[in-house]
């Protein structure tokens, strides 16, 4: 009986070590993050009787885009006080990139000036992005004459355009 238990423990340990190997965990994390690569989060569209698809159609018209949307869903619980963000799954990463590139047009819009579009990030990615934004604000306060931005996970100085001084 004891021999059977020790063999069983050995087999379980061996199988679990393979299942929890760092490489497998890393692959699982990458697979989960790839799932988000075609998603957008849209903040500021009202929860109303008008369907989200109709509001999105107006938003796409404002951005002059016609993305192929796979799914749309509200995130969180409904409350009267505030609108829930929309999670939008697009057909490709290229569509997501085009929309993110054009999202600055919304600032000048009468209808969508309070709507914000961002990529779908995990909680760890959001936390890291928040730290970068804090650092960006600090650097801007220290040297307000220069322009800074976040590029590839680092705060960088935006070079002046040629001929401007």
CSV table of N, CA and C in Angstrom, one decimal:
chain,number,residue,atom,x,y,z
A,1,UNK,N,0.8,-1.2,0.0
A,1,UNK,CA,0.0,0.0,0.0
A,1,UNK,C,0.9,1.3,0.0
A,2,UNK,N,1.9,1.3,0.8
A,2,UNK,CA,2.8,2.4,0.9
A,2,UNK,C,3.5,2.6,-0.4
A,3,UNK,N,3.9,1.5,-1.0
A,3,UNK,CA,4.6,1.6,-2.3
A,3,UNK,C,3.7,2.2,-3.4
A,4,UNK,N,2.5,1.9,-3.4
A,4,UNK,CA,1.5,2.4,-4.4
A,4,UNK,C,1.3,3.9,-4.1
A,5,UNK,N,1.2,4.4,-2.9
A,5,UNK,CA,1.1,5.8,-2.6
A,5,UNK,C,2.3,6.6,-3.0
A,6,UNK,N,3.5,6.1,-2.7
A,6,UNK,CA,4.7,6.8,-3.1
A,6,UNK,C,4.8,6.9,-4.6
A,7,UNK,N,4.5,5.8,-5.3
A,7,UNK,CA,4.5,5.9,-6.8
A,7,UNK,C,3.4,6.9,-7.3
A,8,UNK,N,2.3,6.9,-6.7
A,8,UNK,CA,1.2,7.8,-7.1
A,8,UNK,C,1.7,9.3,-6.9
A,9,UNK,N,2.3,9.5,-5.7
A,9,UNK,CA,2.8,10.9,-5.4
A,9,UNK,C,3.9,11.3,-6.4
A,10,UNK,N,4.7,10.4,-6.8
A,10,UNK,CA,5.8,10.6,-7.7
A,10,UNK,C,5.2,11.0,-9.1
A,11,UNK,N,4.2,10.2,-9.5
A,11,UNK,CA,3.6,10.5,-10.8
A,11,UNK,C,2.9,11.8,-10.8
A,12,UNK,N,2.1,12.1,-9.8
A,12,UNK,CA,1.4,13.4,-9.7
A,12,UNK,C,2.4,14.6,-9.7
A,13,UNK,N,3.5,14.4,-8.9
A,13,UNK,CA,4.4,15.5,-8.9
A,13,UNK,C,5.0,15.7,-10.3
A,14,UNK,N,5.4,14.6,-10.9
A,14,UNK,CA,6.0,14.7,-12.3
A,14,UNK,C,5.0,15.4,-13.3
A,15,UNK,N,3.7,15.0,-13.2
A,15,UNK,CA,2.7,15.5,-14.2
A,15,UNK,C,2.4,17.0,-13.9
A,16,UNK,N,2.3,17.3,-12.6
A,16,UNK,CA,2.0,18.7,-12.2
A,16,UNK,C,3.2,19.7,-12.5
A,17,UNK,N,4.4,19.2,-12.3
A,17,UNK,CA,5.6,20.0,-12.7
A,17,UNK,C,5.6,20.4,-14.2
A,18,UNK,N,5.2,19.4,-15.0
A,18,UNK,CA,5.1,19.7,-16.4
A,18,UNK,C,4.0,20.6,-16.8
A,19,UNK,N,2.9,20.5,-16.1
A,19,UNK,CA,1.7,21.4,-16.4
A,19,UNK,C,2.0,22.8,-15.9
A,20,UNK,N,2.8,22.9,-14.8
A,20,UNK,CA,3.0,24.2,-14.3
A,20,UNK,C,4.4,24.8,-14.6
A,21,UNK,N,5.0,24.2,-15.7
A,21,UNK,CA,6.3,24.6,-16.1
A,21,UNK,C,6.3,26.1,-16.5
A,22,UNK,N,7.3,26.9,-16.2
A,22,UNK,CA,7.3,28.3,-16.6
A,22,UNK,C,7.0,28.6,-18.1
A,23,UNK,N,7.5,27.7,-18.9
A,23,UNK,CA,7.3,27.9,-20.4
A,23,UNK,C,5.8,27.8,-20.7
A,24,UNK,N,5.2,26.8,-20.1
A,24,UNK,CA,3.7,26.6,-20.3
A,24,UNK,C,2.9,27.8,-19.8
A,25,UNK,N,3.3,28.2,-18.6
A,25,UNK,CA,2.6,29.4,-18.0
A,25,UNK,C,2.8,30.6,-18.9
A,26,UNK,N,4.0,30.8,-19.4
A,26,UNK,CA,4.3,32.0,-20.2
A,26,UNK,C,3.4,31.9,-21.5
A,27,UNK,N,3.3,30.7,-22.1
A,27,UNK,CA,2.5,30.5,-23.3
A,27,UNK,C,1.1,30.8,-23.0
A,28,UNK,N,0.6,30.4,-21.9
A,28,UNK,CA,-0.8,30.7,-21.5
A,28,UNK,C,-1.1,32.1,-21.3
A,29,UNK,N,-0.1,32.9,-20.7
A,29,UNK,CA,-0.3,34.3,-20.5
A,29,UNK,C,-0.3,35.0,-21.9
A,30,UNK,N,0.6,34.6,-22.8
A,30,UNK,CA,0.7,35.2,-24.1
A,30,UNK,C,-0.6,34.9,-24.9
A,31,UNK,N,-1.1,33.7,-24.8
A,31,UNK,CA,-2.4,33.4,-25.5
A,31,UNK,C,-3.5,34.3,-24.9
A,32,UNK,N,-3.5,34.5,-23.6
A,32,UNK,CA,-4.6,35.3,-23.0
A,32,UNK,C,-4.4,36.8,-23.5
A,33,UNK,N,-3.2,37.2,-23.6
A,33,UNK,CA,-3.0,38.6,-24.0
A,33,UNK,C,-3.3,38.8,-25.5
A,34,UNK,N,-3.0,37.8,-26.3
A,34,UNK,CA,-3.3,37.9,-27.7
A,34,UNK,C,-4.8,38.0,-28.0
A,35,UNK,N,-5.6,37.5,-27.0
A,35,UNK,CA,-7.0,37.5,-27.2
A,35,UNK,C,-7.5,39.0,-27.1
A,36,UNK,N,-6.8,39.9,-26.5
A,36,UNK,CA,-7.1,41.3,-26.4
A,36,UNK,C,-6.7,42.2,-27.5
A,37,UNK,N,-5.8,41.6,-28.4
A,37,UNK,CA,-5.2,42.5,-29.4
A,37,UNK,C,-6.2,43.1,-30.4
A,38,UNK,N,-7.3,42.6,-30.5
A,38,UNK,CA,-8.3,43.1,-31.5
A,38,UNK,C,-9.4,43.9,-30.8
A,39,UNK,N,-9.3,44.1,-29.5
A,39,UNK,CA,-10.4,44.7,-28.7
A,39,UNK,C,-10.1,46.2,-28.4
A,40,UNK,N,-11.2,46.9,-28.3
A,40,UNK,CA,-11.2,48.3,-27.9
A,40,UNK,C,-12.1,48.5,-26.7
A,41,UNK,N,-11.8,49.5,-25.9
A,41,UNK,CA,-12.7,49.9,-24.8
A,41,UNK,C,-13.1,51.3,-25.1
A,42,UNK,N,-14.4,51.5,-25.1
A,42,UNK,CA,-15.0,52.9,-25.4
A,42,UNK,C,-15.7,53.4,-24.2
A,43,UNK,N,-15.2,54.5,-23.7
A,43,UNK,CA,-15.8,55.1,-22.5
A,43,UNK,C,-16.6,56.3,-22.9
A,44,UNK,N,-17.7,56.6,-22.3
A,44,UNK,CA,-18.5,57.8,-22.5
A,44,UNK,C,-19.7,57.7,-23.3
A,45,UNK,N,-20.0,56.5,-23.9
A,45,UNK,CA,-21.2,56.3,-24.7
A,45,UNK,C,-22.3,56.0,-23.7
A,46,UNK,N,-23.4,56.7,-23.7
A,46,UNK,CA,-24.5,56.6,-22.7
A,46,UNK,C,-25.2,55.3,-22.8
A,47,UNK,N,-25.6,54.7,-21.6
A,47,UNK,CA,-26.5,53.6,-21.6
A,47,UNK,C,-27.9,54.2,-21.8
A,48,UNK,N,-28.5,53.8,-22.9
A,48,UNK,CA,-29.8,54.4,-23.1
A,48,UNK,C,-30.7,53.4,-23.9
A,49,UNK,N,-31.9,53.9,-24.2
A,49,UNK,CA,-32.8,53.0,-25.0
A,49,UNK,C,-32.2,52.8,-26.4
A,50,UNK,N,-31.5,53.8,-26.9
A,50,UNK,CA,-30.8,53.7,-28.2
A,50,UNK,C,-29.8,52.5,-28.1
A,51,UNK,N,-29.8,51.7,-29.0
A,51,UNK,CA,-28.8,50.5,-28.9
A,51,UNK,C,-27.4,51.0,-29.1
A,52,UNK,N,-26.5,50.2,-28.5
A,52,UNK,CA,-25.1,50.5,-28.6
A,52,UNK,C,-24.6,50.4,-30.0
A,53,UNK,N,-25.2,49.6,-30.8
A,53,UNK,CA,-24.8,49.4,-32.2
A,53,UNK,C,-25.1,50.7,-33.0
A,54,UNK,N,-26.2,51.4,-32.7
A,54,UNK,CA,-26.5,52.6,-33.4
A,54,UNK,C,-25.6,53.7,-33.0
A,55,UNK,N,-25.2,53.8,-31.7
A,55,UNK,CA,-24.3,54.8,-31.2
A,55,UNK,C,-22.9,54.5,-31.9
A,56,UNK,N,-22.5,53.3,-32.0
A,56,UNK,CA,-21.2,53.0,-32.6
A,56,UNK,C,-21.2,53.3,-34.1
A,57,UNK,N,-22.3,53.1,-34.7
A,57,UNK,CA,-22.4,53.5,-36.2
A,57,UNK,C,-22.1,55.0,-36.3
A,58,UNK,N,-22.7,55.8,-35.5
A,58,UNK,CA,-22.4,57.2,-35.5
A,58,UNK,C,-21.0,57.5,-35.2
A,59,UNK,N,-20.4,56.8,-34.2
A,59,UNK,CA,-19.0,57.0,-33.8
A,59,UNK,C,-18.1,56.7,-35.0
A,60,UNK,N,-18.4,55.5,-35.7
A,60,UNK,CA,-17.5,55.1,-36.8
A,60,UNK,C,-17.6,56.2,-37.9
A,61,UNK,N,-18.8,56.7,-38.1
A,61,UNK,CA,-19.0,57.7,-39.2
A,61,UNK,C,-18.2,59.0,-38.8
A,62,UNK,N,-18.1,59.3,-37.6
A,62,UNK,CA,-17.3,60.5,-37.1
A,62,UNK,C,-15.9,60.2,-37.4
A,63,UNK,N,-15.4,59.0,-37.2
A,63,UNK,CA,-14.0,58.7,-37.4
A,63,UNK,C,-13.7,58.3,-38.9
A,64,UNK,N,-14.7,58.3,-39.7
A,64,UNK,CA,-14.6,57.9,-41.1
A,64,UNK,C,-14.0,56.5,-41.2
A,65,UNK,N,-14.5,55.5,-40.5
A,65,UNK,CA,-14.1,54.2,-40.5
A,65,UNK,C,-15.3,53.2,-40.6
A,66,UNK,N,-15.1,52.1,-41.1
A,66,UNK,CA,-16.2,51.1,-41.2
A,66,UNK,C,-15.6,49.7,-40.8
A,67,UNK,N,-15.3,49.6,-39.5
A,67,UNK,CA,-14.6,48.3,-39.0
A,67,UNK,C,-15.6,47.2,-39.0
A,68,UNK,N,-15.1,46.0,-39.1
A,68,UNK,CA,-15.9,44.8,-39.0
A,68,UNK,C,-15.9,44.4,-37.5
A,69,UNK,N,-17.1,44.6,-36.9
A,69,UNK,CA,-17.2,44.4,-35.4
A,69,UNK,C,-17.7,43.0,-35.2
A,70,UNK,N,-17.0,42.2,-34.4
A,70,UNK,CA,-17.4,40.8,-34.1
A,70,UNK,C,-18.4,40.8,-32.9
A,71,UNK,N,-18.1,41.6,-31.9
A,71,UNK,CA,-19.0,41.6,-30.8
A,71,UNK,C,-18.9,42.9,-30.0
A,72,UNK,N,-20.0,43.3,-29.3
A,72,UNK,CA,-20.1,44.5,-28.5
A,72,UNK,C,-20.8,44.1,-27.2
A,73,UNK,N,-20.2,44.5,-26.1
A,73,UNK,CA,-20.8,44.2,-24.8
A,73,UNK,C,-20.4,45.3,-23.8
A,74,UNK,N,-21.4,45.6,-22.9
A,74,UNK,CA,-21.1,46.6,-21.8
A,74,UNK,C,-20.4,45.9,-20.7
A,75,UNK,N,-19.5,46.6,-20.1
A,75,UNK,CA,-18.7,46.0,-19.0
A,75,UNK,C,-19.2,46.6,-17.7
A,76,UNK,N,-19.4,45.7,-16.7
A,76,UNK,CA,-19.8,46.2,-15.4
A,76,UNK,C,-21.3,46.1,-15.2
A,77,UNK,N,-21.8,46.5,-14.0
A,77,UNK,CA,-23.2,46.5,-13.6
A,77,UNK,C,-23.8,47.9,-14.0
A,78,UNK,N,-25.1,47.9,-14.3
A,78,UNK,CA,-25.8,49.1,-14.7
A,78,UNK,C,-26.1,49.9,-13.5
A,79,UNK,N,-25.8,51.2,-13.6
A,79,UNK,CA,-26.2,52.2,-12.6
A,79,UNK,C,-26.7,53.5,-13.3
A,80,UNK,N,-27.6,54.2,-12.7
A,80,UNK,CA,-28.1,55.4,-13.3
A,80,UNK,C,-27.1,56.5,-13.3
A,81,UNK,N,-26.2,56.5,-12.3
A,81,UNK,CA,-25.2,57.6,-12.2
A,81,UNK,C,-24.2,57.7,-13.3
A,82,UNK,N,-23.8,56.6,-13.9
A,82,UNK,CA,-22.7,56.7,-14.9
A,82,UNK,C,-22.9,55.6,-16.0
A,83,UNK,N,-22.3,55.9,-17.1
A,83,UNK,CA,-22.4,54.9,-18.2
A,83,UNK,C,-21.3,53.9,-18.1
A,84,UNK,N,-21.6,52.7,-18.5
A,84,UNK,CA,-20.7,51.6,-18.5
A,84,UNK,C,-19.8,51.6,-19.8
A,85,UNK,N,-18.6,51.2,-19.7
A,85,UNK,CA,-17.7,51.2,-20.9
A,85,UNK,C,-18.2,50.1,-21.9
A,86,UNK,N,-17.9,50.2,-23.1
A,86,UNK,CA,-18.2,49.2,-24.1
A,86,UNK,C,-16.9,48.4,-24.5
A,87,UNK,N,-17.0,47.1,-24.5
A,87,UNK,CA,-15.9,46.3,-25.0
A,87,UNK,C,-16.2,45.9,-26.4
A,88,UNK,N,-15.4,46.3,-27.4
A,88,UNK,CA,-15.7,46.0,-28.8
A,88,UNK,C,-14.6,45.1,-29.3
A,89,UNK,N,-15.0,43.9,-29.9
A,89,UNK,CA,-14.1,43.0,-30.5
A,89,UNK,C,-14.1,43.2,-32.0
A,90,UNK,N,-13.0,43.5,-32.6
A,90,UNK,CA,-12.9,43.8,-34.0
A,90,UNK,C,-12.3,42.5,-34.7
A,91,UNK,N,-12.5,42.5,-36.0
A,91,UNK,CA,-12.0,41.3,-36.8
A,91,UNK,C,-10.5,41.3,-36.9
A,92,UNK,N,-9.8,42.4,-36.8
A,92,UNK,CA,-8.4,42.4,-37.0
A,92,UNK,C,-7.7,43.5,-36.2
A,93,UNK,N,-6.4,43.3,-35.9
A,93,UNK,CA,-5.6,44.2,-35.2
A,93,UNK,C,-5.4,45.5,-36.0
A,94,UNK,N,-5.4,45.4,-37.3
A,94,UNK,CA,-5.2,46.5,-38.2
A,94,UNK,C,-6.4,47.5,-38.1
A,95,UNK,N,-7.6,47.0,-37.9
A,95,UNK,CA,-8.8,47.8,-37.7
A,95,UNK,C,-8.6,48.5,-36.4
A,96,UNK,N,-8.2,47.8,-35.4
A,96,UNK,CA,-8.0,48.4,-34.1
A,96,UNK,C,-7.0,49.6,-34.2
A,97,UNK,N,-5.9,49.3,-34.8
A,97,UNK,CA,-4.8,50.3,-35.0
A,97,UNK,C,-5.3,51.6,-35.7
A,98,UNK,N,-6.1,51.4,-36.8
A,98,UNK,CA,-6.7,52.5,-37.5
A,98,UNK,C,-7.6,53.4,-36.7
A,99,UNK,N,-8.4,52.7,-35.9
A,99,UNK,CA,-9.3,53.5,-35.0
A,99,UNK,C,-8.5,54.2,-33.9
A,100,UNK,N,-7.6,53.6,-33.3
A,100,UNK,CA,-6.8,54.2,-32.3
A,100,UNK,C,-6.0,55.4,-32.8
A,101,UNK,N,-5.6,55.3,-34.1
A,101,UNK,CA,-4.8,56.4,-34.7
A,101,UNK,C,-5.7,57.6,-34.9
A,102,UNK,N,-7.0,57.4,-35.2
A,102,UNK,CA,-8.0,58.4,-35.5
A,102,UNK,C,-8.7,58.9,-34.3
A,103,UNK,N,-8.5,58.4,-33.1
A,103,UNK,CA,-9.4,58.7,-32.0
A,103,UNK,C,-9.2,60.2,-31.6
A,104,UNK,N,-8.1,60.8,-31.9
A,104,UNK,CA,-7.9,62.2,-31.5
A,104,UNK,C,-9.0,63.2,-32.2
A,105,UNK,N,-9.6,62.7,-33.3
A,105,UNK,CA,-10.6,63.5,-34.0
A,105,UNK,C,-11.8,63.7,-33.1
A,106,UNK,N,-12.0,62.8,-32.2
A,106,UNK,CA,-13.2,62.9,-31.3
A,106,UNK,C,-13.2,64.2,-30.4
A,107,UNK,N,-12.0,64.7,-30.1
A,107,UNK,CA,-11.9,65.9,-29.2
A,107,UNK,C,-12.6,67.1,-29.8
A,108,UNK,N,-12.5,67.2,-31.2
A,108,UNK,CA,-13.1,68.3,-31.9
A,108,UNK,C,-14.6,68.1,-32.2
A,109,UNK,N,-15.1,66.9,-31.9
A,109,UNK,CA,-16.5,66.6,-32.3
A,109,UNK,C,-17.5,67.2,-31.3
A,110,UNK,N,-18.6,67.6,-31.8
A,110,UNK,CA,-19.7,68.1,-30.9
A,110,UNK,C,-20.3,67.0,-30.1
A,111,UNK,N,-20.6,65.9,-30.8
A,111,UNK,CA,-21.3,64.8,-30.2
A,111,UNK,C,-20.4,63.9,-29.4
A,112,UNK,N,-19.2,63.7,-29.8
A,112,UNK,CA,-18.3,62.7,-29.1
A,112,UNK,C,-17.1,63.2,-28.4
A,113,UNK,N,-17.2,64.5,-28.0
A,113,UNK,CA,-16.0,65.1,-27.4
A,113,UNK,C,-15.7,64.5,-26.0
A,114,UNK,N,-16.7,63.8,-25.4
A,114,UNK,CA,-16.5,63.2,-24.1
A,114,UNK,C,-16.3,61.7,-24.2
A,115,UNK,N,-16.1,61.2,-25.4
A,115,UNK,CA,-15.9,59.7,-25.6
A,115,UNK,C,-14.5,59.4,-25.8
A,116,UNK,N,-14.0,58.4,-25.1
A,116,UNK,CA,-12.6,58.0,-25.1
A,116,UNK,C,-12.4,56.6,-25.5
A,117,UNK,N,-11.5,56.3,-26.4
A,117,UNK,CA,-11.2,55.0,-26.9
A,117,UNK,C,-9.8,54.6,-26.5
A,118,UNK,N,-9.7,53.4,-26.0
A,118,UNK,CA,-8.4,52.8,-25.6
A,118,UNK,C,-8.3,51.4,-26.0
A,119,UNK,N,-7.1,50.8,-26.1
A,119,UNK,CA,-7.0,49.4,-26.3
A,119,UNK,C,-7.4,48.6,-25.0
A,120,UNK,N,-7.8,47.4,-25.2
A,120,UNK,CA,-8.1,46.5,-24.1
A,120,UNK,C,-6.9,46.0,-23.4
A,121,UNK,N,-6.6,46.4,-22.2
A,121,UNK,CA,-5.4,46.0,-21.5
A,121,UNK,C,-5.7,45.2,-20.3
A,122,UNK,N,-4.8,44.3,-19.9
A,122,UNK,CA,-5.0,43.6,-18.7
A,122,UNK,C,-4.7,44.5,-17.5
A,123,UNK,N,-5.1,44.0,-16.3
A,123,UNK,CA,-4.9,44.9,-15.1
A,123,UNK,C,-3.4,45.2,-14.9
A,124,UNK,N,-2.5,44.3,-15.1
A,124,UNK,CA,-1.1,44.6,-15.0
A,124,UNK,C,-0.6,45.6,-16.0
A,125,UNK,N,-1.1,45.5,-17.2
A,125,UNK,CA,-0.8,46.5,-18.3
A,125,UNK,C,-1.3,47.9,-17.9
A,126,UNK,N,-2.5,47.9,-17.4
A,126,UNK,CA,-3.1,49.2,-17.0
A,126,UNK,C,-2.3,49.8,-15.9
A,127,UNK,N,-1.9,49.0,-14.9
A,127,UNK,CA,-1.1,49.5,-13.8
A,127,UNK,C,0.2,50.1,-14.3
A,128,UNK,N,0.9,49.4,-15.2
A,128,UNK,CA,2.2,49.8,-15.8
A,128,UNK,C,2.0,51.1,-16.6
A,129,UNK,N,0.9,51.2,-17.4
A,129,UNK,CA,0.6,52.4,-18.1
A,129,UNK,C,0.3,53.6,-17.2
A,130,UNK,N,-0.4,53.3,-16.1
A,130,UNK,CA,-0.6,54.4,-15.1
A,130,UNK,C,0.7,55.0,-14.6
A,131,UNK,N,1.6,54.1,-14.3
A,131,UNK,CA,2.9,54.5,-13.8
A,131,UNK,C,3.6,55.4,-14.8
A,132,UNK,N,3.6,55.0,-16.1
A,132,UNK,CA,4.2,55.7,-17.1
A,132,UNK,C,3.5,57.1,-17.3
A,133,UNK,N,2.2,57.2,-17.2
A,133,UNK,CA,1.5,58.5,-17.3
A,133,UNK,C,1.9,59.4,-16.1
A,134,UNK,N,2.1,58.8,-14.9
A,134,UNK,CA,2.6,59.6,-13.8
A,134,UNK,C,3.9,60.2,-14.0
A,135,UNK,N,4.8,59.3,-14.5
A,135,UNK,CA,6.2,59.8,-14.9
A,135,UNK,C,6.1,60.8,-15.9
A,136,UNK,N,5.3,60.7,-16.9
A,136,UNK,CA,5.2,61.7,-18.0
A,136,UNK,C,4.7,63.0,-17.5
A,137,UNK,N,3.8,63.0,-16.5
A,137,UNK,CA,3.3,64.3,-15.9
A,137,UNK,C,4.4,64.9,-15.1
A,138,UNK,N,5.2,64.1,-14.4
A,138,UNK,CA,6.3,64.7,-13.6
A,138,UNK,C,7.3,65.3,-14.5
A,139,UNK,N,7.7,64.7,-15.6
A,139,UNK,CA,8.7,65.2,-16.5
A,139,UNK,C,8.2,66.5,-17.2
A,140,UNK,N,6.9,66.5,-17.5
A,140,UNK,CA,6.4,67.7,-18.1
A,140,UNK,C,6.4,68.9,-17.2
A,141,UNK,N,6.1,68.6,-15.9
A,141,UNK,CA,6.2,69.7,-14.9
A,141,UNK,C,7.6,70.2,-14.7
A,142,UNK,N,8.6,69.3,-14.8
A,142,UNK,CA,10.0,69.8,-14.6
A,142,UNK,C,10.5,70.6,-15.8
A,143,UNK,N,10.0,70.3,-17.0
A,143,UNK,CA,10.5,71.0,-18.2
A,143,UNK,C,9.3,71.2,-19.1
A,144,UNK,N,8.5,72.3,-18.8
A,144,UNK,CA,7.3,72.5,-19.6
A,144,UNK,C,7.6,73.1,-21.0
A,145,UNK,N,8.8,73.4,-21.3
A,145,UNK,CA,9.1,74.0,-22.7
A,145,UNK,C,9.2,72.9,-23.7
A,146,UNK,N,9.5,71.7,-23.3
A,146,UNK,CA,9.6,70.5,-24.3
A,146,UNK,C,8.3,69.7,-24.3
A,147,UNK,N,8.2,69.0,-25.4
A,147,UNK,CA,7.0,68.1,-25.5
A,147,UNK,C,7.5,66.7,-25.3
A,148,UNK,N,6.7,65.9,-24.5
A,148,UNK,CA,7.0,64.5,-24.2
A,148,UNK,C,5.9,63.6,-24.6
A,149,UNK,N,6.2,62.3,-24.8
A,149,UNK,CA,5.1,61.3,-25.0
A,149,UNK,C,5.6,60.0,-24.6
A,150,UNK,N,4.7,59.1,-24.5
A,150,UNK,CA,5.1,57.7,-24.2
A,150,UNK,C,5.2,56.9,-25.5
A,151,UNK,N,6.4,56.3,-25.6
A,151,UNK,CA,6.6,55.5,-26.9
A,151,UNK,C,7.3,54.2,-26.5
A,152,UNK,N,6.7,53.1,-26.8
A,152,UNK,CA,7.2,51.8,-26.6
A,152,UNK,C,7.6,51.6,-25.1
A,153,UNK,N,6.7,52.1,-24.2
A,153,UNK,CA,6.9,51.9,-22.8
A,153,UNK,C,7.9,52.8,-22.1
A,154,UNK,N,8.3,53.9,-22.8
A,154,UNK,CA,9.3,54.8,-22.2
A,154,UNK,C,8.8,56.2,-22.5
A,155,UNK,N,9.1,57.1,-21.6
A,155,UNK,CA,8.8,58.6,-21.8
A,155,UNK,C,10.0,59.1,-22.6
A,156,UNK,N,9.6,59.7,-23.8
A,156,UNK,CA,10.6,60.3,-24.7
A,156,UNK,C,10.3,61.7,-25.0
A,157,UNK,N,11.3,62.5,-25.4
A,157,UNK,CA,11.1,63.9,-25.9
A,157,UNK,C,10.8,63.8,-27.3
A,158,UNK,N,9.7,64.6,-27.7
A,158,UNK,CA,9.3,64.7,-29.1
A,158,UNK,C,10.2,65.8,-29.7
A,159,UNK,N,11.0,65.4,-30.8
A,159,UNK,CA,11.9,66.4,-31.4
A,159,UNK,C,11.1,67.5,-32.1
A,160,UNK,N,11.7,68.7,-32.1
A,160,UNK,CA,11.1,69.8,-32.8
A,160,UNK,C,11.0,69.5,-34.3
A,161,UNK,N,10.0,70.0,-35.0
A,161,UNK,CA,9.9,69.9,-36.4
A,161,UNK,C,11.0,70.7,-37.1
A,162,UNK,N,11.6,70.3,-38.2
A,162,UNK,CA,12.6,71.0,-38.9
A,162,UNK,C,12.1,72.4,-39.2
A,163,UNK,N,12.9,73.5,-39.0
A,163,UNK,CA,12.6,74.8,-39.3
A,163,UNK,C,11.8,75.6,-38.3
A,164,UNK,N,11.5,74.9,-37.1
A,164,UNK,CA,10.9,75.6,-36.0
A,164,UNK,C,11.8,75.8,-34.9
A,165,UNK,N,11.9,77.0,-34.4
A,165,UNK,CA,12.7,77.4,-33.2
A,165,UNK,C,12.3,78.6,-32.6
